[in-house]
PDB file of N, CA and C in Angstrom:
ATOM      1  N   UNK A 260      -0.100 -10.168   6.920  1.00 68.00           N
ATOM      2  CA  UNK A 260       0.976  -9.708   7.787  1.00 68.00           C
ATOM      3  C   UNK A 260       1.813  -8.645   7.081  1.00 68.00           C
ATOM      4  N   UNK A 261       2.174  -8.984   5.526  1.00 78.00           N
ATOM      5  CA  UNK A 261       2.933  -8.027   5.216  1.00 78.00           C
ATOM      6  C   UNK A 261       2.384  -7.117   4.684  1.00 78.00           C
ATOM      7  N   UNK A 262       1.218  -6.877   4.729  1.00 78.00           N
ATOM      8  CA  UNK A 262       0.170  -6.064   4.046  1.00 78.00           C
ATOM      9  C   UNK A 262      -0.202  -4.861   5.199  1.00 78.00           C
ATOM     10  N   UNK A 263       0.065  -5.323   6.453  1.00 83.00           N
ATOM     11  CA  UNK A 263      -0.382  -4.656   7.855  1.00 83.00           C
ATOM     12  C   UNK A 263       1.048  -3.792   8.108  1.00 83.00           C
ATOM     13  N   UNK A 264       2.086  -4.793   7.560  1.00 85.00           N
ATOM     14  CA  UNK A 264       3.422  -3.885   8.294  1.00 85.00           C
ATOM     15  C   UNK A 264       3.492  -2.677   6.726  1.00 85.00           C
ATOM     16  N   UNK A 265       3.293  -2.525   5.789  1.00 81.00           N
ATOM     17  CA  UNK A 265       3.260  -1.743   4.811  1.00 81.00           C
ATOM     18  C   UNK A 265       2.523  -0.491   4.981  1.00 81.00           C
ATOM     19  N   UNK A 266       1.463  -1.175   6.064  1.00 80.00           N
ATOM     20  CA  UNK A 266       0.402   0.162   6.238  1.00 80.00           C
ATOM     21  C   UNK A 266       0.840   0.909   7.759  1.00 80.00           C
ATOM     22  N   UNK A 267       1.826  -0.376   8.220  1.00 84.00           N
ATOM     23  CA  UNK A 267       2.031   1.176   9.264  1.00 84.00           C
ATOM     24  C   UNK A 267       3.581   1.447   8.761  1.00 84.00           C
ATOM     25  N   UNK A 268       4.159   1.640   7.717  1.00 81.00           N
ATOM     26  CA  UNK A 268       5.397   1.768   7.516  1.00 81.00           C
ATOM     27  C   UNK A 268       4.582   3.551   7.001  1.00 81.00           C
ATOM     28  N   UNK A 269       3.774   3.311   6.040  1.00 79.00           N
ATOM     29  CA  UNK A 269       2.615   4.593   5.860  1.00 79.00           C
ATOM     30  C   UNK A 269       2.407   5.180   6.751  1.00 79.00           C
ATOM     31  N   UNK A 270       1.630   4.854   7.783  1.00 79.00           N
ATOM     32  CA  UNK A 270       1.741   5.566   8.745  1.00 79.00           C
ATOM     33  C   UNK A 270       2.723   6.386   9.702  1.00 79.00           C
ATOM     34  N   UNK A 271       3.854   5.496  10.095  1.00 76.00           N
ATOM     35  CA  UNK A 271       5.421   6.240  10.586  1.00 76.00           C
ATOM     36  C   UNK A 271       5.528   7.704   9.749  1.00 76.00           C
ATOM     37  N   UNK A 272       5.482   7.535   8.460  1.00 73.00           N
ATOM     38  CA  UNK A 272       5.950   8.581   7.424  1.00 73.00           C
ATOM     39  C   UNK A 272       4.770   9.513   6.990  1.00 73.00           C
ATOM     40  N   UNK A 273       3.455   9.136   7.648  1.00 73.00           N
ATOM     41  CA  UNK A 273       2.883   9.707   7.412  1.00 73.00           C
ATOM     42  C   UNK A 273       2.653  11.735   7.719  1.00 73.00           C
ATOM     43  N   UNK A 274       3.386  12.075   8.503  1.00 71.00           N
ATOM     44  CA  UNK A 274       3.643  13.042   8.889  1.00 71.00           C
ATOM     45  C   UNK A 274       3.314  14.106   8.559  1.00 71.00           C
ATOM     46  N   UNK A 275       3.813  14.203   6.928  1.00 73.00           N
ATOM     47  CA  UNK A 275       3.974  15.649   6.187  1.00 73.00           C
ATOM     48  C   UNK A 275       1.858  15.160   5.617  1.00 73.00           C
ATOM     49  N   UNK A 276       1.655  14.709   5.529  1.00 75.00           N
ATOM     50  CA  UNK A 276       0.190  14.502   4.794  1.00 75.00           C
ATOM     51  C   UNK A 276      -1.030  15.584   5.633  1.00 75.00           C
ATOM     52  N   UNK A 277      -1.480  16.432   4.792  1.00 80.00           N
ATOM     53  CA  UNK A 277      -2.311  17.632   5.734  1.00 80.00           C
ATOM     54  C   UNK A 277      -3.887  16.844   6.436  1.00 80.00           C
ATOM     55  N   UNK A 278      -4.001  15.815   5.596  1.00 84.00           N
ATOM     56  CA  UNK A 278      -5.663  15.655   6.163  1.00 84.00           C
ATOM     57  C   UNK A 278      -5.065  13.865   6.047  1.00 84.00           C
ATOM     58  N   UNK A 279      -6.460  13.300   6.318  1.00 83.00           N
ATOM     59  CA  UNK A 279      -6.448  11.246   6.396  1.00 83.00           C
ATOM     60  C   UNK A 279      -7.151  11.209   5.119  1.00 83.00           C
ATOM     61  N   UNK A 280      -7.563  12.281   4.576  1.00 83.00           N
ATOM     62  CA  UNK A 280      -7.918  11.813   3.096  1.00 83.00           C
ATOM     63  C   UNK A 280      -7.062  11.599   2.109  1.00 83.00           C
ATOM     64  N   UNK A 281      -5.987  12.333   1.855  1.00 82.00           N
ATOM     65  CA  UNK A 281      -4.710  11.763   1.207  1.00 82.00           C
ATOM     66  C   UNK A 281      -4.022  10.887   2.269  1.00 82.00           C
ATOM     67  N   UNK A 282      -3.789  10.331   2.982  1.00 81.00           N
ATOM     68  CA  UNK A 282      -2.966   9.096   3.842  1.00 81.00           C
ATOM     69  C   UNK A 282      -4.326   8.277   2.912  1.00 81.00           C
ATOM     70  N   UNK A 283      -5.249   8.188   3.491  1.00 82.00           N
ATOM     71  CA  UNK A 283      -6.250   7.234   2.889  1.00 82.00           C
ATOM     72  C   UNK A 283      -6.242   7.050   1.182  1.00 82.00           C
ATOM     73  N   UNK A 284      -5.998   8.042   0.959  1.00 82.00           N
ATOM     74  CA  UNK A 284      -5.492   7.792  -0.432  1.00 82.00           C
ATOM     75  C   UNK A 284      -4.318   7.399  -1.348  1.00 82.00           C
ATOM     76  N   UNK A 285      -3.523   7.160  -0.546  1.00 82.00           N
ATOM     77  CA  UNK A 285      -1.730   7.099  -0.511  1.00 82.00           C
ATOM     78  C   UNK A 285      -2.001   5.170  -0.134  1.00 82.00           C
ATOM     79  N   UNK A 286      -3.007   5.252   0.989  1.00 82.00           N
ATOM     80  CA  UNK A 286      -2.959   3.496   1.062  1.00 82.00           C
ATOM     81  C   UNK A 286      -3.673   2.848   0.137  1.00 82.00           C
ATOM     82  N   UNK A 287      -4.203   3.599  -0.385  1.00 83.00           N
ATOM     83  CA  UNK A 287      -5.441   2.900  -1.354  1.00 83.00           C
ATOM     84  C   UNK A 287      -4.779   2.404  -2.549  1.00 83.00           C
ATOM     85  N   UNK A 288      -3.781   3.785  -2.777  1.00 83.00           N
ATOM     86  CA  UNK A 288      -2.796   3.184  -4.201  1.00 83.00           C
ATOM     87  C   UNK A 288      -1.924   2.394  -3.513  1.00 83.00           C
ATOM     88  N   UNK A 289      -1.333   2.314  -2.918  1.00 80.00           N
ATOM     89  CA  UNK A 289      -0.386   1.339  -2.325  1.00 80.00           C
ATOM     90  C   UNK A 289      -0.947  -0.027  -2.334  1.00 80.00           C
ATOM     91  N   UNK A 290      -2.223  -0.499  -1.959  1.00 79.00           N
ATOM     92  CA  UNK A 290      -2.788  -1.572  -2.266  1.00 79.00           C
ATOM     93  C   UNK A 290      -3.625  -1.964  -3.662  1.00 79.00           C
ATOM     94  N   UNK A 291      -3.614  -1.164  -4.659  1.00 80.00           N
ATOM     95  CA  UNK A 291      -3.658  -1.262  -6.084  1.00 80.00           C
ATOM     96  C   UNK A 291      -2.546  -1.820  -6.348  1.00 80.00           C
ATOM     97  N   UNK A 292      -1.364  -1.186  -6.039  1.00 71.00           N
ATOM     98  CA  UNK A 292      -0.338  -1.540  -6.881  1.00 71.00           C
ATOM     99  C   UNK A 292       0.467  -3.166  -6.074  1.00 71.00           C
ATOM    100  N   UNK A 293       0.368  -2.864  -4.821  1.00 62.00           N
ATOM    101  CA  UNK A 293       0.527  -3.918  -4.634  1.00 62.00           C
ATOM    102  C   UNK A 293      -0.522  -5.601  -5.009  1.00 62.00           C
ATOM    103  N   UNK A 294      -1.810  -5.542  -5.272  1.00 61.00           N
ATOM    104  CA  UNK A 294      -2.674  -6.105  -5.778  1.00 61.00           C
ATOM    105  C   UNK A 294      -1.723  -6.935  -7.269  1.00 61.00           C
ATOM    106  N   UNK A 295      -1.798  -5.814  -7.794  1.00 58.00           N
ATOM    107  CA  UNK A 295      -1.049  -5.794  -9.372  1.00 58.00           C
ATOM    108  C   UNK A 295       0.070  -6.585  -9.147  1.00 58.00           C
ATOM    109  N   UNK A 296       0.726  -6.361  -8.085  1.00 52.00           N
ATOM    110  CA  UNK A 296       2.166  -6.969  -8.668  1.00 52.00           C
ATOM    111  C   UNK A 296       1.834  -8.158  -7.801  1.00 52.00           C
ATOM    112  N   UNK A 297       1.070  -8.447  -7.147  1.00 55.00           N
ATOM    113  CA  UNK A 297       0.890 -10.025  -6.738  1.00 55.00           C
ATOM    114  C   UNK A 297       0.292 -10.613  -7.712  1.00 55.00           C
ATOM    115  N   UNK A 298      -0.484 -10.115  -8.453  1.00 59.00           N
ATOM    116  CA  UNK A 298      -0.896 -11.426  -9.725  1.00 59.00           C
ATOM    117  C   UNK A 298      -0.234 -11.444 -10.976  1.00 59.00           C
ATOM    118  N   UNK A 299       0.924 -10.460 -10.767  1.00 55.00           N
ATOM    119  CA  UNK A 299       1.916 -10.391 -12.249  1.00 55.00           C
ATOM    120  C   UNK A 299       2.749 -11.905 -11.342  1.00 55.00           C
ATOM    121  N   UNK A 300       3.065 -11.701 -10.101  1.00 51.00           N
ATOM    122  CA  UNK A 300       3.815 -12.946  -9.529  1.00 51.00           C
ATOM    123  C   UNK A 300       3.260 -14.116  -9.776  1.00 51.00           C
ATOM    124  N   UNK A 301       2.045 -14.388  -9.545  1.00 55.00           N
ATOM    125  CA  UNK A 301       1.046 -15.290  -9.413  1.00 55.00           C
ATOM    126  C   UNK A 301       1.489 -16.057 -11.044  1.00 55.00           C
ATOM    127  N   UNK A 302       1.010 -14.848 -12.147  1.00 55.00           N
ATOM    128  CA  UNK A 302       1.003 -15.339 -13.285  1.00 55.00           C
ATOM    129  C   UNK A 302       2.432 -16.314 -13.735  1.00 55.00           C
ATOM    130  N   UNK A 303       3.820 -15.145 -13.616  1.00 56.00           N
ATOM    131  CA  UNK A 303       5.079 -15.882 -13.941  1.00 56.00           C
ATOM    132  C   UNK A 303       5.152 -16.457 -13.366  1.00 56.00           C
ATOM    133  N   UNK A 304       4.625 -17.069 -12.528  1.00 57.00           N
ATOM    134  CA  UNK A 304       4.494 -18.632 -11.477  1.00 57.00           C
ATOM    135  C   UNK A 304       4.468 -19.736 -11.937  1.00 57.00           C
ATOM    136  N   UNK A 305       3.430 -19.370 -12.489  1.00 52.00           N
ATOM    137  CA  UNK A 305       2.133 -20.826 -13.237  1.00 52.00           C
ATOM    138  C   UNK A 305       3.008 -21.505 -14.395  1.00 52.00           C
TER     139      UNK A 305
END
């Protein structure tokens, strides 16, 4: 769910981006980094 509203928050703003290959690439890091910081959470969890 919050992974879906992130990608159209991307999208709203997507505007100024000339082609879907950088948007597509803008989400791709966006879900790297978000990846990352869910298992840094995960870890200081445990």
């Amino acid at each position: 769910e919050g992974l879906n509203n992130k990608i159209k928050v991307l999208k709203r703003n997507a505007f100024g981006y000339r082609s879907f290959t950088y948007f597509r690439a803008r989400i791709l890091l966006m879900l790297k980094l978000f990846s990352s910081y869910e298992k840094t959470v995960m870890h200081l969890s445990a």
